[in-house]
Amino acid sequence: MSVKFHLVTLFPEFFESPMEVSLVGKAIDEGTIEIEFHNPRSHGAGVHRQVDDAPFGGGAGMVMAPGPLAETLDPLATTYRVLLTPSGAPLSQDHLDRFACIDELTLVCGRYEGIDQRIVDNFIDEEVSLGDFVLLGGEVAAAAIIEGVARLLPGVVGNPESTVNESFRGDGLLEEPHYTRPSEFRGWAVPEVLLSGDHKRIAAWRREQRLERTRKRRPDLIPE
Ligand code: ADE
């Protein structure tokens, strides 16, 4: 299983370090993921290779013009094309599970106030947002998707179980707190139950912790 990402971005250099370090770098080295950059600037208009223009109807900011984007996206028509935009559906683990099964995934990073709607209507399969806040562009969201997909692919994460028993999987609750040695650190003790060796009590404690955290922080995730 592997995924080829096509990144449509005006700022390919943004991805240099995040794609080199950690397990994402390893996944690229091992061919589990592949990344190809496509810069709409190379299809920009005039000597300045302009890619944006003022919005019809007036208003603040600039809009990414359809021409350079269409020319960038024409050869990517057979891939699954995702636009990163604050107007998209909020990114979830379900998206990542789905994207990890796609051979070629195109991530289109918007900039400026947005992109011409005719591009969205005719070239984009799905719109995704990183959350209910506005960034300068889609690059951070694209990097999040690449990392989230990479860790689901075979061989990227050492212990595959760690991608199964985690928040947003299994019982759908947030994860319980974790502790490791030493059992006392700067006077702060590890909860006694975790040292008891009583697996039934430990499992019950962990579930209670998951429920309590979820009730407090994400009541929307508690099953009816
Ligand atoms: N571009 C700007 N803000 C964004 C967001 N919240 N998610 C995805 N792309 C974006």
Short mmCIF file of C-alpha atoms and ligand atoms in Angstrom, two decimals:
data_model
loop_
_atom_site.label_atom_id
_atom_site.label_comp_id
_atom_site.label_asym_id
_atom_site.label_seq_id
_atom_site.Cartn_x
_atom_site.Cartn_y
_atom_site.Cartn_z
CA MET A 1 0.00 0.00 0.00
CA SER A 2 1.39 3.44 -0.91
CA VAL A 3 0.02 6.88 -1.71
CA LYS A 4 1.30 9.37 -4.25
CA PHE A 5 0.52 12.97 -3.27
CA HIS A 6 0.34 15.73 -5.86
CA LEU A 7 0.75 19.05 -4.06
CA VAL A 8 -0.62 22.09 -5.85
CA THR A 9 0.98 25.04 -4.08
CA LEU A 10 2.54 28.42 -4.74
CA PHE A 11 5.00 27.67 -1.91
CA PRO A 12 6.62 24.25 -2.43
CA GLU A 13 9.54 25.32 -0.20
CA PHE A 14 7.08 25.42 2.71
CA PHE A 15 7.16 21.60 2.72
CA GLU A 16 10.95 21.14 2.68
CA SER A 17 11.53 20.53 6.38
CA PRO A 18 8.25 18.79 7.40
CA MET A 19 8.70 16.30 4.57
CA GLU A 20 12.30 15.53 5.55
CA VAL A 21 12.07 14.96 9.27
CA SER A 22 10.67 12.13 11.34
CA LEU A 23 8.65 9.23 10.05
CA VAL A 24 7.31 11.17 7.07
CA GLY A 25 10.88 11.49 5.76
CA LYS A 26 11.38 7.77 6.31
CA ALA A 27 8.10 6.98 4.50
CA ILE A 28 9.31 9.03 1.52
CA ASP A 29 12.75 7.37 1.54
CA GLU A 30 11.12 3.94 1.60
CA GLY A 31 8.65 4.79 -1.18
CA THR A 32 5.57 4.35 1.04
CA ILE A 33 4.57 7.87 0.10
CA GLU A 34 5.65 9.91 -2.87
CA ILE A 35 5.25 13.67 -3.29
CA GLU A 36 5.21 15.64 -6.53
CA PHE A 37 4.90 19.43 -6.56
CA HIS A 38 2.86 21.42 -9.07
CA ASN A 39 3.23 25.20 -8.89
CA PRO A 40 0.43 27.21 -10.56
CA ARG A 41 2.95 30.08 -10.80
CA SER A 42 4.57 28.29 -13.75
CA HIS A 43 1.27 28.82 -15.63
CA GLY A 44 0.91 32.44 -14.40
CA ALA A 45 0.14 35.34 -16.73
CA GLY A 46 2.66 37.81 -18.09
CA VAL A 47 6.22 38.52 -17.09
CA HIS A 48 5.21 38.54 -13.43
CA ARG A 49 3.52 35.13 -13.78
CA GLN A 50 0.45 36.54 -12.05
CA VAL A 51 -1.89 33.95 -10.51
CA ASP A 52 -4.45 36.17 -8.74
CA ASP A 53 -6.89 38.94 -9.60
CA ALA A 54 -9.47 41.25 -7.98
CA PRO A 55 -12.87 39.72 -7.18
CA PHE A 56 -15.81 40.40 -9.51
CA GLY A 57 -18.43 42.35 -7.57
CA GLY A 58 -15.76 44.03 -5.45
CA GLY A 59 -14.56 43.22 -1.97
CA ALA A 60 -11.33 42.82 -0.08
CA GLY A 61 -8.43 40.66 -1.11
CA MET A 62 -7.53 38.79 -4.25
CA VAL A 63 -8.86 35.60 -5.79
CA MET A 64 -6.74 32.86 -7.40
CA ALA A 65 -7.54 33.13 -11.12
CA PRO A 66 -8.93 30.08 -12.97
CA GLY A 67 -6.36 29.95 -15.80
CA PRO A 68 -3.17 28.90 -13.98
CA LEU A 69 -5.09 26.50 -11.71
CA ALA A 70 -6.92 24.83 -14.62
CA GLU A 71 -3.65 24.29 -16.48
CA THR A 72 -2.08 22.86 -13.33
CA LEU A 73 -5.04 20.55 -12.66
CA ASP A 74 -5.72 19.35 -16.26
CA PRO A 75 -3.07 16.58 -16.11
CA LEU A 76 -4.28 15.54 -12.61
CA ALA A 77 -7.83 14.70 -13.73
CA THR A 78 -7.47 10.99 -12.93
CA THR A 79 -6.41 11.64 -9.32
CA TYR A 80 -8.70 12.34 -6.34
CA ARG A 81 -8.57 16.10 -5.85
CA VAL A 82 -9.01 17.70 -2.43
CA LEU A 83 -9.11 21.46 -1.87
CA LEU A 84 -7.92 22.76 1.50
CA THR A 85 -10.14 25.66 2.49
CA PRO A 86 -11.78 27.02 5.67
CA SER A 87 -15.13 26.47 3.88
CA GLY A 88 -14.57 22.72 3.69
CA ALA A 89 -15.84 19.93 5.95
CA PRO A 90 -13.75 19.62 9.14
CA LEU A 91 -10.89 17.13 8.72
CA SER A 92 -11.42 13.94 10.72
CA GLN A 93 -9.81 10.53 11.16
CA ASP A 94 -12.46 9.19 8.74
CA HIS A 95 -11.02 11.40 5.97
CA LEU A 96 -7.50 10.10 6.67
CA ASP A 97 -8.66 6.45 6.71
CA ARG A 98 -10.29 7.03 3.33
CA PHE A 99 -7.36 8.98 1.83
CA ALA A 100 -4.90 6.24 2.89
CA CYS A 101 -6.69 3.88 0.44
CA ILE A 102 -6.34 6.22 -2.56
CA ASP A 103 -3.46 5.64 -5.02
CA GLU A 104 -3.03 9.26 -6.14
CA LEU A 105 -4.28 12.14 -4.04
CA THR A 106 -4.05 15.77 -5.16
CA LEU A 107 -4.02 18.40 -2.40
CA VAL A 108 -4.80 21.89 -3.67
CA CYS A 109 -3.58 24.64 -1.34
CA GLY A 110 -5.59 27.82 -1.74
CA ARG A 111 -4.09 31.22 -0.97
CA TYR A 112 -5.45 34.76 -0.90
CA GLU A 113 -9.19 35.11 -0.28
CA GLY A 114 -9.99 31.91 -2.14
CA ILE A 115 -10.00 30.38 -5.59
CA ASP A 116 -12.33 31.01 -8.52
CA GLN A 117 -15.48 28.92 -7.89
CA ARG A 118 -15.42 27.49 -11.44
CA ILE A 119 -12.25 25.62 -10.50
CA VAL A 120 -13.95 24.21 -7.41
CA ASP A 121 -17.02 23.19 -9.43
CA ASN A 122 -15.11 21.49 -12.25
CA PHE A 123 -11.83 20.20 -10.82
CA ILE A 124 -12.36 19.44 -7.13
CA ASP A 125 -13.80 16.22 -5.66
CA GLU A 126 -13.93 17.26 -2.02
CA GLU A 127 -13.30 20.33 0.17
CA VAL A 128 -11.66 19.92 3.58
CA SER A 129 -10.85 22.38 6.38
CA LEU A 130 -8.30 21.95 9.16
CA GLY A 131 -10.77 23.48 11.63
CA ASP A 132 -12.88 26.50 12.45
CA PHE A 133 -10.13 29.07 12.06
CA VAL A 134 -8.51 30.86 9.16
CA LEU A 135 -4.90 30.35 8.08
CA LEU A 136 -3.01 32.14 5.32
CA GLY A 137 -3.36 29.17 2.99
CA GLY A 138 -3.92 25.45 2.73
CA GLU A 139 -0.27 24.38 3.15
CA VAL A 140 -0.47 23.60 6.88
CA ALA A 141 -3.63 21.55 6.30
CA ALA A 142 -1.96 19.65 3.43
CA ALA A 143 1.04 18.85 5.66
CA ALA A 144 -1.37 17.58 8.34
CA ILE A 145 -3.07 15.28 5.83
CA ILE A 146 0.24 13.90 4.55
CA GLU A 147 1.41 13.11 8.08
CA GLY A 148 -1.96 11.67 9.11
CA VAL A 149 -2.12 9.42 6.04
CA ALA A 150 1.55 8.36 6.17
CA ARG A 151 1.23 6.95 9.68
CA LEU A 152 -1.64 4.70 8.56
CA LEU A 153 0.41 3.04 5.82
CA PRO A 154 2.17 -0.26 6.52
CA GLY A 155 5.69 0.01 7.93
CA VAL A 156 5.62 3.70 8.88
CA VAL A 157 4.66 3.34 12.55
CA GLY A 158 6.65 0.66 14.44
CA ASN A 159 3.71 -0.87 16.28
CA PRO A 160 0.58 -0.98 14.09
CA GLU A 161 -1.56 -1.37 17.23
CA SER A 162 -0.77 2.22 18.15
CA THR A 163 -2.86 3.39 15.20
CA VAL A 164 -5.79 1.21 16.28
CA ASN A 165 -6.25 1.99 19.98
CA GLU A 166 -6.15 5.75 19.85
CA SER A 167 -8.46 8.72 20.13
CA PHE A 168 -11.15 8.85 17.42
CA ARG A 169 -10.99 5.07 16.96
CA GLY A 170 -12.42 2.13 18.86
CA ASP A 171 -14.83 3.51 21.48
CA GLY A 172 -14.62 6.99 19.88
CA LEU A 173 -13.50 8.61 23.14
CA LEU A 174 -10.41 10.73 23.79
CA GLU A 175 -7.37 8.80 25.01
CA GLU A 176 -6.63 8.27 28.68
CA PRO A 177 -3.47 9.83 30.22
CA HIS A 178 -0.23 7.84 29.91
CA TYR A 179 2.66 7.44 32.34
CA THR A 180 6.12 5.85 32.22
CA ARG A 181 9.06 5.42 34.61
CA PRO A 182 10.00 6.69 37.12
CA SER A 183 6.90 5.98 39.24
CA GLU A 184 7.68 9.11 41.23
CA PHE A 185 9.10 12.22 39.54
CA ARG A 186 9.75 15.49 41.40
CA GLY A 187 7.35 14.27 44.04
CA TRP A 188 4.57 13.60 41.50
CA ALA A 189 3.32 10.02 41.74
CA VAL A 190 1.84 7.83 39.03
CA PRO A 191 -1.79 6.78 39.80
CA GLU A 192 -1.51 3.79 42.12
CA VAL A 193 -3.84 1.59 40.07
CA LEU A 194 -1.36 1.51 37.14
CA LEU A 195 1.26 -0.12 39.40
CA SER A 196 -1.18 -2.68 40.85
CA GLY A 197 -0.78 -5.31 38.13
CA ASP A 198 -4.58 -5.80 38.31
CA HIS A 199 -5.50 -5.70 34.62
CA LYS A 200 -9.24 -5.54 35.22
CA ARG A 201 -8.92 -2.53 37.53
CA ILE A 202 -6.49 -0.87 35.10
CA ALA A 203 -8.89 -1.33 32.17
CA ALA A 204 -11.78 0.09 34.23
CA TRP A 205 -9.66 3.07 35.35
CA ARG A 206 -8.59 3.81 31.78
CA ARG A 207 -12.15 3.74 30.51
CA GLU A 208 -13.29 6.04 33.33
CA GLN A 209 -10.47 8.47 32.46
CA ARG A 210 -11.44 8.41 28.78
CA LEU A 211 -15.06 9.11 29.66
CA GLU A 212 -14.22 11.91 32.10
CA ARG A 213 -11.88 13.67 29.65
CA THR A 214 -14.34 13.32 26.80
CA ARG A 215 -17.26 14.60 28.91
CA LYS A 216 -15.22 17.66 29.90
CA ARG A 217 -13.52 18.49 26.60
CA ARG A 218 -15.62 16.94 23.84
CA PRO A 219 -19.14 16.19 25.06
CA ASP A 220 -20.16 15.95 21.39
CA LEU A 221 -18.21 12.65 21.16
CA ILE A 222 -20.12 10.88 23.96
CA PRO A 223 -22.45 8.26 22.49
CA GLU A 224 -26.16 8.91 23.26
N1 ADE B 1 -6.77 27.76 4.36
C1 ADE B 1 -6.98 28.80 5.17
N2 ADE B 1 -7.54 28.40 6.32
C2 ADE B 1 -7.68 27.05 6.23
C3 ADE B 1 -8.20 26.05 7.08
N3 ADE B 1 -8.70 26.34 8.28
N4 ADE B 1 -8.21 24.78 6.64
C4 ADE B 1 -7.73 24.48 5.43
N5 ADE B 1 -7.22 25.37 4.57
C5 ADE B 1 -7.19 26.65 4.96
#
